[in-house]
C-alpha cells in the first residue's frame, strides 16, 4: 500500500555523512538556503547506508553547552533505529512516523532511498478520505450491532454515492462511521438521507461541509 511516489528521493535531499563534523552541520543549517531545514539524514561515507538524523535543535544545544564542534555528527545523532522500507505497509508506516517530522526510507537492499514526511502522510490521509472530491462528511452513530454498517450504507446509497468511509471508536462509546459524500451541505437530497437514517434510529452526530478545505 505504501507508494514510492510519496517518498522524497535521496537525490533531492541535503544529507551529511557520519564523518561530517558538528561545525560543518551547523554551517549547513546556518545557510539561508536551508532556513526551513530542521533535520537532516546522516549516511555512511558511501552515501548508501542510513545512520540516523541530526536536528538543528540538538546542534544549538551542543553549542550552548560549549560542546566540541569537531566531533562527528553521529555524536548527537538521533533516530538511528527509526526507518521504514519501500515495501512497508500502511499501519507500519503510520505508527513509525507519528512522532517524527520525517522517517528514513530504505530499499529492498537496506540502502537509503529517501524520506517520507509527516506532511506527505497527512496528504495521503486527506486523499484516502476523499476530502477534495467530497462535498460533505456525515458522522453516523451505530447501535453496536452486527450488520449496522451494511444497513446504514444501504440507506445512504439510496440517495448518494459513497466517496469514502472511516470508522471511529472512542473508549466506552458506540462505533461511529464517517461517510464522505459528493452531496452539498443543506441540499434537499442530504436532508432526505438524514431523515431516513433517523427514522431507522441511526443518529447523525455531525454534518461537515468539506468545501472549506478545498
Coordinates of N, CA and C in Angstrom, one line a residue:
X1 N 0.8 -1.2 0.0 CA 0.0 0.0 0.0 C 0.9 1.3 0.0
X2 N 2.1 1.2 0.5 CA 3.0 2.3 0.5 C 3.5 2.6 -0.9
X3 N 3.4 3.9 -1.3 CA 3.7 4.3 -2.6 C 5.1 5.0 -2.7
X4 N 6.0 4.5 -3.6 CA 7.3 5.2 -3.7 C 7.2 6.6 -4.1
X5 N 6.1 6.9 -4.9 CA 5.9 8.3 -5.4 C 5.8 9.3 -4.2
X6 N 5.5 8.8 -3.0 CA 5.3 9.7 -1.8 C 6.6 10.0 -1.2
X7 N 7.7 9.3 -1.6 CA 9.0 9.5 -0.9 C 9.8 10.6 -1.7
X8 N 10.4 11.4 -0.9 CA 11.4 12.4 -1.4 C 12.7 11.6 -1.6
X9 N 13.2 11.5 -2.9 CA 14.3 10.6 -3.1 C 15.6 11.3 -2.6
X10 N 16.6 10.5 -2.3 CA 17.9 10.9 -1.8 C 18.5 12.1 -2.7
X11 N 18.3 12.0 -4.0 CA 18.9 13.0 -4.9 C 18.4 14.4 -4.7
X12 N 17.2 14.5 -4.0 CA 16.6 15.8 -3.8 C 16.8 16.3 -2.3
X13 N 17.6 15.6 -1.6 CA 17.8 15.9 -0.1 C 19.2 16.4 0.2
X14 N 19.3 17.2 1.2 CA 20.5 17.6 1.8 C 20.9 16.6 2.9
X15 N 22.0 15.9 2.7 CA 22.4 14.9 3.7 C 23.8 15.2 4.1
X16 N 24.2 14.6 5.3 CA 25.6 14.6 5.7 C 26.0 13.2 6.0
X17 N 27.3 13.0 6.2 CA 27.9 11.7 6.4 C 28.3 11.5 7.9
X18 N 28.6 10.3 8.2 CA 29.0 10.0 9.6 C 30.3 10.7 10.0
X19 N 31.1 11.2 9.1 CA 32.3 11.9 9.4 C 32.2 13.4 9.3
X20 N 31.0 13.9 8.9 CA 30.8 15.3 8.9 C 30.9 15.9 10.3
X21 N 31.6 16.9 10.6 CA 31.7 17.5 11.9 C 30.4 18.3 12.3
X22 N 30.2 18.4 13.6 CA 29.1 19.2 14.0 C 29.2 20.7 13.5
X23 N 30.4 21.2 13.4 CA 30.7 22.5 12.9 C 30.2 22.6 11.5
X24 N 30.5 21.6 10.7 CA 30.1 21.6 9.3 C 28.5 21.5 9.2
X25 N 28.0 20.7 10.1 CA 26.5 20.6 10.1 C 25.9 21.9 10.4
X26 N 26.5 22.6 11.4 CA 26.0 23.9 11.8 C 26.0 24.9 10.6
X27 N 27.1 24.9 9.9 CA 27.3 25.7 8.7 C 26.2 25.5 7.7
X28 N 25.8 24.2 7.5 CA 24.7 23.9 6.6 C 23.4 24.4 7.1
X29 N 23.1 24.2 8.3 CA 21.8 24.7 8.9 C 21.8 26.2 8.9
X30 N 23.0 26.9 9.0 CA 23.0 28.3 9.1 C 23.0 29.0 7.7
X31 N 23.1 28.2 6.7 CA 23.0 28.7 5.3 C 21.5 29.2 5.0
X32 N 21.3 30.4 4.5 CA 20.0 30.9 4.3 C 19.2 30.0 3.4
X33 N 19.8 29.2 2.5 CA 19.1 28.3 1.6 C 18.5 27.2 2.4
X34 N 18.9 27.0 3.6 CA 18.4 25.9 4.4 C 17.6 26.4 5.6
X35 N 17.1 27.6 5.5 CA 16.4 28.3 6.6 C 15.2 27.4 7.2
X36 N 14.6 26.7 6.3 CA 13.5 25.9 6.8 C 13.8 24.4 7.1
X37 N 15.1 24.1 7.0 CA 15.5 22.7 7.3 C 15.7 22.6 8.8
X38 N 15.1 21.6 9.4 CA 15.2 21.4 10.8 C 15.9 20.1 11.2
X39 N 16.1 19.2 10.2 CA 16.8 18.0 10.5 C 17.3 17.4 9.2
X40 N 18.4 16.6 9.2 CA 19.0 16.0 8.0 C 19.3 14.6 8.3
X41 N 19.2 13.7 7.3 CA 19.7 12.3 7.5 C 21.2 12.3 7.5
X42 N 21.7 11.4 8.3 CA 23.2 11.1 8.3 C 23.4 9.7 7.6
X43 N 24.3 9.7 6.6 CA 24.5 8.5 5.9 C 26.0 8.0 6.2
X44 N 26.3 6.8 5.8 CA 27.7 6.4 5.9 C 28.5 7.1 4.8
X45 N 29.8 6.9 4.8 CA 30.7 7.5 3.9 C 30.4 7.2 2.4
X46 N 29.8 6.0 2.2 CA 29.4 5.6 0.8 C 28.2 6.3 0.4
X47 N 27.4 6.9 1.3 CA 26.2 7.6 0.9 C 25.0 6.6 0.7
X48 N 25.2 5.3 1.1 CA 24.2 4.3 0.8 C 23.4 3.9 2.1
X49 N 24.1 3.9 3.2 CA 23.5 3.3 4.4 C 23.1 4.4 5.4
X50 N 21.9 4.3 5.9 CA 21.3 5.3 6.9 C 21.9 5.1 8.3
X51 N 22.4 6.1 8.9 CA 22.9 6.0 10.2 C 22.0 6.6 11.3
X52 N 21.3 7.7 10.9 CA 20.4 8.4 11.8 C 20.1 9.8 11.3
X53 N 19.5 10.6 12.2 CA 19.2 12.0 11.9 C 19.9 13.0 12.8
X54 N 20.2 14.2 12.3 CA 20.7 15.2 13.2 C 19.8 16.4 13.1
X55 N 19.4 16.9 14.3 CA 18.5 18.0 14.4 C 19.1 19.3 14.7
X56 N 18.6 20.4 14.0 CA 19.2 21.7 14.3 C 19.1 22.1 15.8
X57 N 18.0 21.7 16.4 CA 17.8 21.9 17.9 C 19.0 21.4 18.7
X58 N 19.4 20.1 18.4 CA 20.5 19.5 19.1 C 21.8 20.1 18.8
X59 N 22.0 20.6 17.6 CA 23.2 21.3 17.3 C 23.4 22.5 18.1
X60 N 22.3 23.3 18.2 CA 22.3 24.5 19.0 C 22.5 24.2 20.5
X61 N 21.9 23.1 21.0 CA 22.0 22.8 22.4 C 23.5 22.4 22.7
X62 N 24.1 21.7 21.7 CA 25.5 21.3 21.8 C 26.4 22.6 21.9
X63 N 26.1 23.6 21.1 CA 26.9 24.8 21.1 C 26.7 25.5 22.4
X64 N 25.4 25.6 22.9 CA 25.1 26.3 24.2 C 25.8 25.7 25.4
X65 N 26.1 24.4 25.3 CA 26.8 23.7 26.4 C 28.3 23.8 26.2
X66 N 28.8 24.4 25.1 CA 30.2 24.6 24.9 C 30.8 23.3 24.4
X67 N 30.0 22.5 23.7 CA 30.5 21.2 23.2 C 31.6 21.3 22.1
X68 N 32.3 20.3 21.9 CA 33.4 20.2 20.9 C 32.7 20.1 19.5
X69 N 33.0 21.2 18.7 CA 32.4 21.3 17.4 C 33.1 20.4 16.3
X70 N 34.3 19.8 16.7 CA 35.0 19.0 15.8 C 34.5 17.5 15.9
X71 N 33.6 17.2 16.8 CA 33.1 15.9 16.9 C 32.3 15.6 15.7
X72 N 32.2 14.3 15.3 CA 31.4 13.9 14.2 C 29.9 14.1 14.5
X73 N 29.1 14.2 13.4 CA 27.6 14.4 13.6 C 27.0 13.3 14.4
X74 N 27.6 12.1 14.3 CA 27.0 10.9 15.0 C 27.0 11.1 16.5
X75 N 27.8 12.1 17.0 CA 27.9 12.3 18.5 C 26.6 12.8 19.0
X76 N 25.8 13.5 18.2 CA 24.5 14.0 18.7 C 23.4 13.4 17.8
X77 N 23.6 12.3 17.2 CA 22.7 11.7 16.3 C 21.4 11.2 17.0
X78 N 20.3 11.1 16.3 CA 19.0 10.6 16.8 C 18.4 9.7 15.8
X79 N 17.4 8.9 16.2 CA 16.5 8.1 15.3 C 17.3 7.1 14.5
X80 N 18.4 6.5 15.0 CA 19.1 5.6 14.3 C 18.4 4.3 14.0
X81 N 17.3 4.0 14.8 CA 16.5 2.8 14.5 C 15.2 3.1 13.9
X82 N 15.0 4.4 13.6 CA 13.7 4.8 13.0 C 13.7 4.8 11.5
X83 N 13.2 3.8 10.9 CA 13.2 3.8 9.4 C 12.1 2.8 8.9
X84 N 11.7 2.9 7.7 CA 10.7 2.0 7.1 C 11.3 1.6 5.8
X85 N 10.6 0.7 5.1 CA 11.1 0.2 3.8 C 10.1 0.6 2.7
X86 N 10.6 0.6 1.4 CA 9.7 0.9 0.3 C 8.6 -0.1 0.2
X87 N 8.8 -1.3 0.9 CA 7.8 -2.3 0.8 C 6.9 -2.3 2.1
X88 N 7.1 -1.4 3.0 CA 6.3 -1.3 4.2 C 4.8 -1.1 4.0
X89 N 4.0 -1.6 4.9 CA 2.5 -1.5 4.8 C 2.1 -0.2 5.5
X90 N 0.8 0.1 5.3 CA 0.3 1.4 5.8 C 0.4 1.6 7.3
X91 N -0.1 0.6 8.1 CA -0.1 0.8 9.5 C 1.3 0.8 10.1
X92 N 2.2 0.1 9.4 CA 3.6 0.1 9.8 C 4.2 1.5 9.6
X93 N 3.9 2.1 8.5 CA 4.3 3.5 8.2 C 3.7 4.4 9.2
X94 N 2.4 4.3 9.4 CA 1.7 5.3 10.3 C 2.3 5.3 11.7
X95 N 2.4 4.2 12.3 CA 2.9 4.1 13.7 C 4.4 4.5 13.8
X96 N 5.2 4.3 12.7 CA 6.6 4.6 12.8 C 6.8 6.1 12.7
X97 N 6.0 6.8 11.9 CA 6.3 8.2 11.7 C 5.5 9.2 12.6
X98 N 4.6 8.7 13.4 CA 3.6 9.6 14.0 C 4.2 10.6 14.9
X99 N 5.4 10.4 15.5 CA 6.1 11.4 16.3 C 7.3 12.1 15.7
X100 N 7.4 11.9 14.4 CA 8.6 12.4 13.7 C 8.2 13.3 12.5
X101 N 9.1 14.3 12.2 CA 8.8 15.2 11.1 C 9.0 14.4 9.8
X102 N 9.9 13.4 9.7 CA 10.0 12.6 8.6 C 10.7 11.3 9.1
X103 N 10.6 10.2 8.2 CA 11.2 9.0 8.6 C 12.0 8.5 7.4
X104 N 13.2 7.9 7.6 CA 14.0 7.4 6.5 C 13.4 6.2 5.9
X105 N 13.6 6.1 4.6 CA 13.0 5.0 3.8 C 14.2 4.2 3.2
X106 N 14.2 2.9 3.4 CA 15.3 2.1 2.8 C 14.7 1.2 1.7
X107 N 15.5 0.8 0.8 CA 15.0 0.0 -0.3 C 15.2 -1.5 0.1
X108 N 14.9 -2.4 -0.8 CA 14.9 -3.8 -0.5 C 16.3 -4.3 -0.2
X109 N 17.4 -3.5 -0.5 CA 18.7 -3.9 -0.3 C 19.2 -3.2 1.0
X110 N 18.3 -2.6 1.8 CA 18.6 -1.9 3.1 C 19.4 -0.7 2.9
X111 N 19.4 -0.1 1.6 CA 20.1 1.1 1.4 C 19.2 2.3 1.4
X112 N 19.7 3.5 1.8 CA 18.9 4.7 1.9 C 18.3 5.1 0.6
X113 N 17.0 5.2 0.6 CA 16.2 5.5 -0.6 C 15.8 7.0 -0.6
X114 N 15.4 7.5 0.6 CA 14.9 8.8 0.7 C 14.1 9.0 2.0
X115 N 13.2 10.0 2.1 CA 12.5 10.2 3.3 C 11.0 10.3 3.0
X116 N 10.2 9.9 4.0 CA 8.7 10.1 3.9 C 8.4 11.1 5.0
X117 N 7.7 12.2 4.6 CA 7.5 13.2 5.6 C 6.1 13.1 6.2
X118 N 6.0 13.7 7.4 CA 4.7 13.8 8.1 C 3.6 14.5 7.2
X119 N 4.0 15.5 6.5 CA 3.1 16.2 5.6 C 2.6 15.3 4.5
X120 N 3.5 14.5 4.0 CA 3.0 13.5 3.0 C 2.0 12.5 3.5
X121 N 2.2 12.1 4.8 CA 1.2 11.2 5.4 C -0.1 11.9 5.5
X122 N -0.1 13.2 6.0 CA -1.4 13.9 6.1 C -2.1 14.1 4.7
X123 N -1.3 14.3 3.7 CA -1.8 14.4 2.3 C -2.4 13.1 1.9
X124 N -1.7 12.0 2.2 CA -2.2 10.7 1.9 C -3.5 10.4 2.5
X125 N -3.7 10.7 3.8 CA -4.9 10.5 4.5 C -6.0 11.4 4.0
X126 N -5.7 12.6 3.6 CA -6.7 13.5 3.0 C -7.2 12.9 1.7
X127 N -6.3 12.4 0.9 CA -6.7 11.7 -0.4 C -7.6 10.5 -0.1
X128 N -7.2 9.7 0.9 CA -8.0 8.5 1.2 C -9.3 8.8 1.7
X129 N -9.5 9.9 2.4 CA -10.8 10.3 2.9 C -11.6 11.1 1.9
X130 N -11.0 11.3 0.7 CA -11.7 12.0 -0.4 C -12.2 13.3 -0.1
X131 N -11.5 14.0 0.7 CA -11.9 15.4 1.2 C -12.0 16.3 0.0
X132 N -11.1 16.2 -1.0 CA -11.2 17.1 -2.2 C -12.3 16.8 -3.1
X133 N -12.7 15.6 -3.2 CA -13.8 15.2 -4.2 C -15.2 15.2 -3.5
X134 N -15.2 15.1 -2.2 CA -16.4 15.0 -1.4 C -17.0 16.4 -1.2
X135 N -18.3 16.5 -0.9 CA -19.0 17.7 -0.6 C -19.3 17.9 0.8
X136 N -19.6 16.7 1.5 CA -20.0 16.7 2.9 C -19.5 15.4 3.5
X137 N -19.3 15.5 4.8 CA -19.0 14.3 5.6 C -20.0 14.2 6.8
X138 N -20.6 13.1 6.9 CA -21.6 12.9 8.0 C -21.1 11.8 8.9
X139 N -21.3 12.0 10.2 CA -20.9 11.0 11.2 C -22.1 10.4 11.7
X140 N -22.2 9.0 11.5 CA -23.4 8.3 11.9 C -23.1 7.3 13.1
X141 N -23.8 7.4 14.2 CA -23.6 6.5 15.3 C -24.3 5.2 15.1
X142 N -23.6 4.1 15.3 CA -24.2 2.8 15.1 C -24.9 2.4 16.4
X143 N -25.6 1.2 16.3 CA -26.2 0.6 17.5 C -25.2 -0.4 18.2
X144 N -24.0 -0.5 17.6 CA -23.1 -1.5 18.0 C -23.6 -2.9 17.9
X145 N -24.3 -3.1 16.8 CA -24.9 -4.4 16.4 C -24.3 -4.9 15.1
X146 N -24.3 -6.2 15.0 CA -23.8 -6.8 13.7 C -24.8 -6.4 12.6
X147 N -24.2 -6.0 11.5 CA -25.0 -5.6 10.3 C -25.3 -4.1 10.2
X148 N -24.9 -3.3 11.3 CA -25.2 -1.9 11.3 C -24.6 -1.2 10.1
X149 N -23.3 -1.5 9.7 CA -22.6 -0.8 8.6 C -23.4 -1.1 7.3
X150 N -23.8 -2.3 7.1 CA -24.5 -2.7 5.9 C -25.8 -2.0 5.8
X151 N -26.6 -1.9 6.9 CA -27.9 -1.2 6.9 C -27.7 0.3 6.7
X152 N -26.7 0.9 7.3 CA -26.5 2.3 7.1 C -26.1 2.6 5.7
X153 N -25.2 1.8 5.2 CA -24.7 2.0 3.8 C -25.8 1.9 2.8
X154 N -26.7 0.9 3.0 CA -27.9 0.7 2.1 C -28.8 2.0 2.1
X155 N -29.0 2.6 3.2 CA -29.8 3.8 3.3 C -29.1 4.9 2.5
X156 N -27.9 5.1 2.8 CA -27.1 6.2 2.2 C -27.0 6.1 0.7
X157 N -26.8 4.9 0.2 CA -26.6 4.7 -1.2 C -28.0 4.8 -2.0
X158 N -29.1 4.9 -1.3 CA -30.3 5.3 -2.0 C -30.3 6.7 -2.4
X159 N -29.5 7.5 -1.8 CA -29.5 9.0 -2.0 C -28.2 9.5 -2.6
X160 N -27.1 8.7 -2.4 CA -25.8 9.2 -2.8 C -24.8 8.1 -3.0
X161 N -23.8 8.4 -3.8 CA -22.6 7.5 -3.8 C -21.8 7.8 -2.6
X162 N -21.0 6.8 -2.2 CA -20.1 7.0 -1.0 C -18.6 7.1 -1.6
X163 N -18.0 8.3 -1.3 CA -16.7 8.5 -1.7 C -15.7 7.8 -0.9
X164 N -15.9 7.8 0.4 CA -15.1 7.0 1.4 C -15.8 6.9 2.7
X165 N -15.3 6.0 3.5 CA -15.8 5.9 4.9 C -14.7 5.6 5.9
X166 N -14.9 6.0 7.1 CA -13.9 5.8 8.1 C -14.7 5.5 9.4
X167 N -14.3 4.4 10.1 CA -14.9 4.0 11.4 C -14.1 4.6 12.5
X168 N -14.8 5.2 13.5 CA -14.2 5.8 14.6 C -14.8 5.2 15.9
X169 N -13.9 4.8 16.8 CA -14.4 4.3 18.1 C -13.6 4.8 19.3
X170 N -14.3 5.6 20.1 CA -13.7 6.1 21.4 C -14.1 5.1 22.5
X171 N -13.2 5.0 23.4 CA -13.4 4.0 24.5 C -14.8 4.3 25.2
X172 N -15.6 3.3 25.3 CA -16.9 3.4 26.0 C -18.0 4.0 25.2
X173 N -17.7 4.4 23.9 CA -18.7 5.0 23.0 C -19.0 4.0 21.9
X174 N -20.2 4.2 21.3 CA -20.6 3.3 20.2 C -19.8 3.6 19.0
X175 N -19.6 2.7 18.1 CA -18.9 2.8 16.9 C -19.6 3.9 16.0
X176 N -18.8 4.9 15.5 CA -19.3 5.9 14.6 C -18.7 5.7 13.3
X177 N -19.5 5.9 12.2 CA -19.0 5.8 10.9 C -19.0 7.2 10.2
X178 N -17.9 7.6 9.7 CA -17.8 8.9 9.0 C -17.8 8.6 7.5
X179 N -18.9 9.1 6.8 CA -19.1 8.9 5.4 C -18.8 10.2 4.7
X180 N -17.9 10.1 3.6 CA -17.7 11.3 2.8 C -18.6 11.1 1.5
X181 N -19.4 12.1 1.3 CA -20.4 12.0 0.2 C -20.2 13.2 -0.8
X182 N -20.6 13.0 -2.0 CA -20.5 14.1 -3.0 C -21.6 15.1 -3.0
X183 N -22.5 15.0 -2.0 CA -23.6 15.9 -1.8 C -23.1 17.2 -1.3
X184 N -24.0 18.2 -1.5 CA -23.7 19.5 -0.9 C -24.4 19.7 0.4
X185 N -23.8 20.5 1.3 CA -24.4 20.7 2.6 C -25.7 21.5 2.4
X186 N -26.7 21.2 3.2 CA -28.0 21.9 3.2 C -28.8 21.6 1.9
X187 N -28.4 20.5 1.2 CA -29.2 20.1 0.0 C -30.4 19.3 0.4
X188 N -31.4 19.3 -0.5 CA -32.6 18.5 -0.3 C -32.3 17.0 -0.2
X189 N -31.4 16.5 -1.0 CA -31.0 15.1 -1.0 C -30.4 14.7 0.3
X190 N -29.5 15.6 0.8 CA -28.9 15.3 2.1 C -29.9 15.3 3.3
X191 N -30.9 16.2 3.2 CA -31.9 16.2 4.2 C -32.8 15.0 4.2
X192 N -33.1 14.5 3.0 CA -33.8 13.2 2.9 C -33.0 12.0 3.5
X193 N -31.8 12.0 3.2 CA -30.9 10.9 3.7 C -30.8 10.9 5.2
X194 N -30.7 12.1 5.8 CA -30.6 12.2 7.3 C -31.9 11.8 7.9
X195 N -33.0 12.2 7.4 CA -34.3 11.9 7.9 C -34.5 10.4 7.8
X196 N -34.1 9.7 6.7 CA -34.2 8.3 6.6 C -33.4 7.6 7.6
X197 N -32.2 8.0 7.9 CA -31.3 7.4 8.9 C -32.0 7.5 10.3
X198 N -32.5 8.7 10.6 CA -33.1 8.9 11.9 C -34.3 8.1 12.1
X199 N -35.1 7.9 11.0 CA -36.3 7.1 11.0 C -35.9 5.7 11.4
X200 N -34.7 5.2 11.0 CA -34.3 3.9 11.4 C -33.5 3.9 12.7
X201 N -33.6 5.0 13.4 CA -33.0 5.1 14.7 C -31.4 5.2 14.7
X202 N -30.9 5.7 13.6 CA -29.4 5.9 13.5 C -29.2 7.4 13.6
X203 N -28.4 7.8 14.6 CA -28.2 9.2 14.9 C -27.1 9.8 14.1
X204 N -27.4 10.9 13.4 CA -26.3 11.7 12.6 C -25.7 12.7 13.6
X205 N -24.5 12.4 14.1 CA -23.9 13.2 15.1 C -23.4 14.5 14.6
X206 N -23.0 14.5 13.3 CA -22.4 15.8 12.7 C -22.5 15.8 11.2
X207 N -22.6 16.9 10.7 CA -22.5 17.1 9.2 C -21.5 18.2 9.0
X208 N -20.5 17.9 8.2 CA -19.4 18.8 8.0 C -19.2 19.2 6.5
X209 N -19.2 20.5 6.2 CA -19.1 20.9 4.8 C -17.6 20.9 4.5
X210 N -17.3 20.1 3.5 CA -15.9 19.9 3.1 C -15.3 21.0 2.1
X211 N -16.2 21.8 1.6 CA -15.8 22.8 0.6 C -14.8 23.8 1.2
X212 N -14.8 24.0 2.5 CA -13.9 24.9 3.1 C -12.5 24.4 3.2
X213 N -12.3 23.1 2.9 CA -10.9 22.6 2.9 C -10.3 22.5 1.5
X214 N -11.0 23.0 0.5 CA -10.6 22.9 -0.9 C -9.9 24.2 -1.3

